[in-house]
Short mmCIF file of C-alpha atoms in Angstrom, two decimals:
data_model
loop_
_atom_site.label_atom_id
_atom_site.label_comp_id
_atom_site.label_asym_id
_atom_site.label_seq_id
_atom_site.Cartn_x
_atom_site.Cartn_y
_atom_site.Cartn_z
CA MET A 21 -30.10 -19.43 -6.86
CA ARG A 22 -31.75 -17.20 -9.41
CA ARG A 23 -34.97 -15.43 -8.73
CA THR A 24 -37.26 -14.03 -11.34
CA ALA A 25 -39.54 -11.10 -10.79
CA ALA A 26 -43.06 -10.94 -12.06
CA ARG A 27 -43.46 -8.45 -14.83
CA PRO A 28 -45.79 -5.56 -14.07
CA SER A 29 -48.91 -5.40 -16.19
CA ALA A 30 -49.13 -2.69 -18.84
CA GLY A 31 -49.49 0.73 -17.24
CA ALA A 32 -48.61 -0.49 -13.74
CA ALA A 33 -45.69 1.06 -11.92
CA PRO A 34 -42.75 -1.29 -11.37
CA ALA A 35 -42.41 -2.61 -7.84
CA ASP A 36 -39.57 -1.42 -5.63
CA THR A 37 -36.82 -4.03 -5.86
CA GLY A 38 -34.86 -2.85 -2.82
CA THR A 39 -31.26 -4.01 -3.13
CA ALA A 40 -31.95 -6.32 -6.07
CA VAL A 41 -30.36 -5.42 -9.37
CA ALA A 42 -31.32 -6.51 -12.84
CA ALA A 43 -28.71 -8.61 -14.57
CA GLY A 44 -28.09 -8.37 -18.28
CA PRO A 45 -28.26 -11.31 -20.69
CA ALA A 46 -24.78 -12.50 -19.73
CA GLY A 47 -25.37 -11.98 -16.01
CA HIS A 48 -23.45 -8.71 -15.90
CA GLY A 49 -24.31 -5.71 -13.82
CA GLY A 50 -23.73 -4.89 -10.23
CA PRO A 51 -25.35 -2.74 -7.60
CA ALA A 52 -25.84 0.94 -8.22
CA GLY A 53 -22.58 2.82 -8.13
CA GLU A 54 -20.49 -0.16 -9.26
CA PRO A 55 -19.18 -0.67 -12.79
CA GLY A 56 -21.86 -2.22 -14.94
CA GLY A 57 -24.46 -1.59 -12.25
CA SER A 58 -27.75 0.14 -12.48
CA ALA A 59 -30.09 1.49 -9.87
CA THR A 60 -33.21 0.35 -11.67
CA ALA A 61 -34.16 -2.59 -13.83
CA PRO A 62 -34.63 -2.06 -17.58
CA PRO A 63 -38.24 -1.41 -18.56
CA ALA A 64 -40.23 -4.59 -19.08
CA THR A 65 -42.06 -5.11 -22.32
CA GLY A 66 -45.81 -5.30 -22.04
CA ALA A 67 -47.55 -8.67 -22.11
CA GLY A 68 -49.41 -7.77 -25.30
CA THR A 69 -46.37 -6.95 -27.42
CA PRO A 70 -45.14 -9.55 -29.94
CA ASP A 71 -41.63 -9.60 -28.42
CA ALA A 72 -42.87 -10.36 -24.90
CA SER A 73 -42.55 -14.13 -25.39
CA ARG A 74 -39.00 -13.83 -26.78
CA THR A 75 -37.44 -11.72 -24.05
CA ALA A 76 -35.73 -13.43 -21.15
CA PRO A 77 -37.32 -12.88 -17.75
CA ASP A 78 -35.81 -10.12 -15.66
CA VAL A 79 -33.29 -11.82 -13.41
CA LEU A 80 -32.82 -10.08 -10.08
CA ARG A 81 -29.85 -10.45 -7.78
CA THR A 82 -29.97 -9.52 -4.14
CA ALA A 83 -27.03 -8.04 -2.26
CA SER A 84 -26.20 -11.51 -0.91
CA ASP A 85 -25.93 -12.87 -4.48
CA VAL A 86 -23.30 -10.31 -5.54
CA LEU A 87 -19.72 -11.46 -4.97
CA ARG A 88 -17.37 -8.79 -3.68
CA THR A 89 -13.88 -9.35 -5.03
CA GLU A 90 -12.05 -6.26 -3.74
CA PHE A 91 -11.80 -5.04 -0.16
CA PRO A 92 -10.39 -1.72 1.10
CA PHE A 93 -7.99 -1.63 4.05
CA HIS A 94 -6.09 0.93 6.14
CA LEU A 95 -2.59 -0.01 7.31
CA PRO A 96 -1.78 0.61 10.99
CA ARG A 97 1.57 2.32 10.23
CA GLY A 98 1.76 2.62 6.46
CA TYR A 99 4.32 1.91 3.78
CA VAL A 100 6.98 4.61 3.40
CA ASP A 101 8.31 4.97 -0.17
CA GLU A 102 11.71 6.33 -1.29
CA GLN A 103 10.45 9.92 -1.21
CA GLY A 104 9.18 9.55 2.37
CA THR A 105 5.49 9.46 1.42
CA VAL A 106 3.36 7.31 3.72
CA HIS A 107 0.80 5.08 1.98
CA ARG A 108 -1.90 3.65 4.26
CA ASP A 109 -5.10 3.13 2.24
CA GLY A 110 -5.21 0.22 -0.14
CA VAL A 111 -7.31 -2.45 -1.80
CA MET A 112 -6.86 -6.21 -1.71
CA ARG A 113 -8.65 -8.58 -4.07
CA LEU A 114 -9.72 -12.14 -3.42
CA SER A 115 -7.03 -14.71 -4.04
CA THR A 116 -7.31 -17.33 -6.75
CA ALA A 117 -5.84 -20.82 -6.77
CA ARG A 118 -3.26 -19.53 -9.24
CA ASP A 119 -2.24 -16.79 -6.79
CA GLU A 120 -1.47 -19.46 -4.20
CA LEU A 121 0.25 -21.88 -6.59
CA ILE A 122 2.56 -19.62 -8.62
CA PRO A 123 4.59 -18.37 -5.62
CA LEU A 124 5.47 -21.98 -4.79
CA ARG A 125 7.68 -22.00 -7.92
CA ASP A 126 9.52 -18.86 -6.78
CA LEU A 127 13.11 -19.67 -5.74
CA ARG A 128 12.90 -17.28 -2.78
CA VAL A 129 9.90 -19.22 -1.45
CA GLN A 130 11.59 -22.58 -2.05
CA GLU A 131 14.64 -21.42 -0.09
CA ASN A 132 12.60 -19.75 2.66
CA PRO A 133 8.91 -20.78 2.99
CA ALA A 134 8.21 -17.74 5.18
CA TYR A 135 8.67 -15.61 2.06
CA LEU A 136 5.45 -17.11 0.63
CA SER A 137 3.25 -14.52 2.34
CA VAL A 138 5.32 -11.64 0.91
CA VAL A 139 5.02 -12.94 -2.66
CA LEU A 140 1.36 -13.81 -2.25
CA LEU A 141 0.43 -10.41 -0.81
CA GLY A 142 2.34 -8.74 -3.64
CA ARG A 143 -0.01 -10.51 -6.06
CA VAL A 144 -3.35 -9.69 -4.36
CA ILE A 145 -2.85 -6.08 -3.22
CA THR A 146 -4.16 -4.08 -6.16
CA ARG A 147 -3.70 -0.56 -4.80
CA LEU A 148 -1.73 1.10 -2.03
CA GLY A 149 -1.93 4.85 -1.65
CA THR A 150 -0.63 6.62 -4.74
CA LEU A 151 1.81 3.90 -5.78
CA THR A 152 1.61 3.02 -9.46
CA SER A 153 2.16 -0.69 -8.78
CA VAL A 154 2.31 -2.97 -5.77
CA HIS A 155 4.63 -5.98 -5.90
CA ASP A 156 6.53 -8.24 -3.51
CA GLY A 157 9.35 -5.66 -3.30
CA VAL A 158 6.89 -3.19 -1.76
CA VAL A 159 5.51 -5.79 0.65
CA GLU A 160 8.96 -6.88 1.86
CA ASN A 161 9.77 -3.28 2.81
CA MET A 162 6.65 -2.83 4.95
CA PHE A 163 6.79 -2.61 8.72
CA ALA A 164 6.25 -5.95 10.50
CA SER A 165 3.00 -4.71 12.06
CA ASP A 166 1.60 -3.85 8.61
CA LEU A 167 2.67 -7.23 7.23
CA ALA A 168 0.92 -9.00 10.14
CA PHE A 169 -2.19 -6.86 9.55
CA LEU A 170 -2.24 -7.76 5.84
CA GLN A 171 -1.77 -11.48 6.57
CA ASP A 172 -4.77 -11.41 8.92
CA PHE A 173 -6.79 -9.35 6.44
CA TYR A 174 -5.96 -11.85 3.67
CA ARG A 175 -7.23 -14.72 5.81
CA GLN A 176 -10.43 -12.87 6.68
CA ILE A 177 -11.47 -11.94 3.14
CA ASN A 178 -10.53 -15.29 1.63
CA ALA A 179 -12.29 -17.33 4.31
CA GLU A 180 -15.64 -15.49 3.81
CA GLY A 181 -15.90 -14.71 7.48
CA HIS A 182 -15.48 -18.33 8.54
CA THR A 183 -12.62 -17.42 10.86
CA ARG A 184 -15.03 -16.68 13.72
CA ALA A 185 -16.79 -19.27 15.84
CA ALA A 186 -19.73 -18.80 18.19
CA VAL A 187 -18.97 -20.21 21.65
CA ARG A 188 -20.37 -20.04 25.18
CA CYS A 189 -18.48 -19.21 28.33
CA PRO A 190 -18.17 -22.40 30.40
CA HIS A 191 -18.69 -20.41 33.62
CA CYS A 192 -21.58 -18.03 32.88
CA SER A 193 -22.97 -19.52 29.62
CA GLU A 194 -22.77 -16.09 27.94
CA PRO A 195 -22.43 -16.47 24.13
CA PHE A 196 -19.55 -14.71 22.33
CA GLU A 197 -17.39 -15.08 19.22
CA VAL A 198 -13.73 -16.03 19.01
CA GLU A 199 -11.31 -15.53 16.15
CA LEU A 200 -9.89 -18.83 14.99
CA GLY A 201 -6.20 -18.76 14.10
CA GLY A 202 -5.60 -19.92 10.54
CA SER A 203 -2.69 -21.68 8.95
CA ARG A 204 0.12 -19.76 7.33
CA LEU A 205 -0.76 -17.67 4.32
CA GLY A 206 -0.95 -19.63 1.09
CA GLU A 207 -1.46 -22.95 2.82
CA SER A 208 -5.20 -23.26 2.46
#
């Protein structure tokens, strides 16, 4: 849902927009500190100027309207490369339908369906420590605990937090949340 902000009258100070960010004509621009982002909206043209009727209204996006596509993580043990360097901090991006479909054509996945998560994670991990590239060969050489962590992390970021359910204790009626177990990676 798009929201438009009222333009301030000539000479009036612009209102504080909080976490909202002005979007450009093509809807680009993110929060301050992100690529294409800006901390303040562009100056509005006054109501009396001839171009005022031709300019598009300032479109504001709140923090809930901005889609995060990359998520940082920290591996429990870390990937150890050939030189013995341990890589723990990384970034995983959201998966696309293509990311989940292409590995199904991989012969390794066709021979062993458990290999699907390795190929899929190799596609969506964009950074790991100081490695120049992350691919399925890196993922298959990770410790089992790190692989399990990444599989859970993948499910969490691609399910938009829908892996938790609010429940009540049948004995004391105290509310709490439980983590719902998902299907295997790539089988959404």
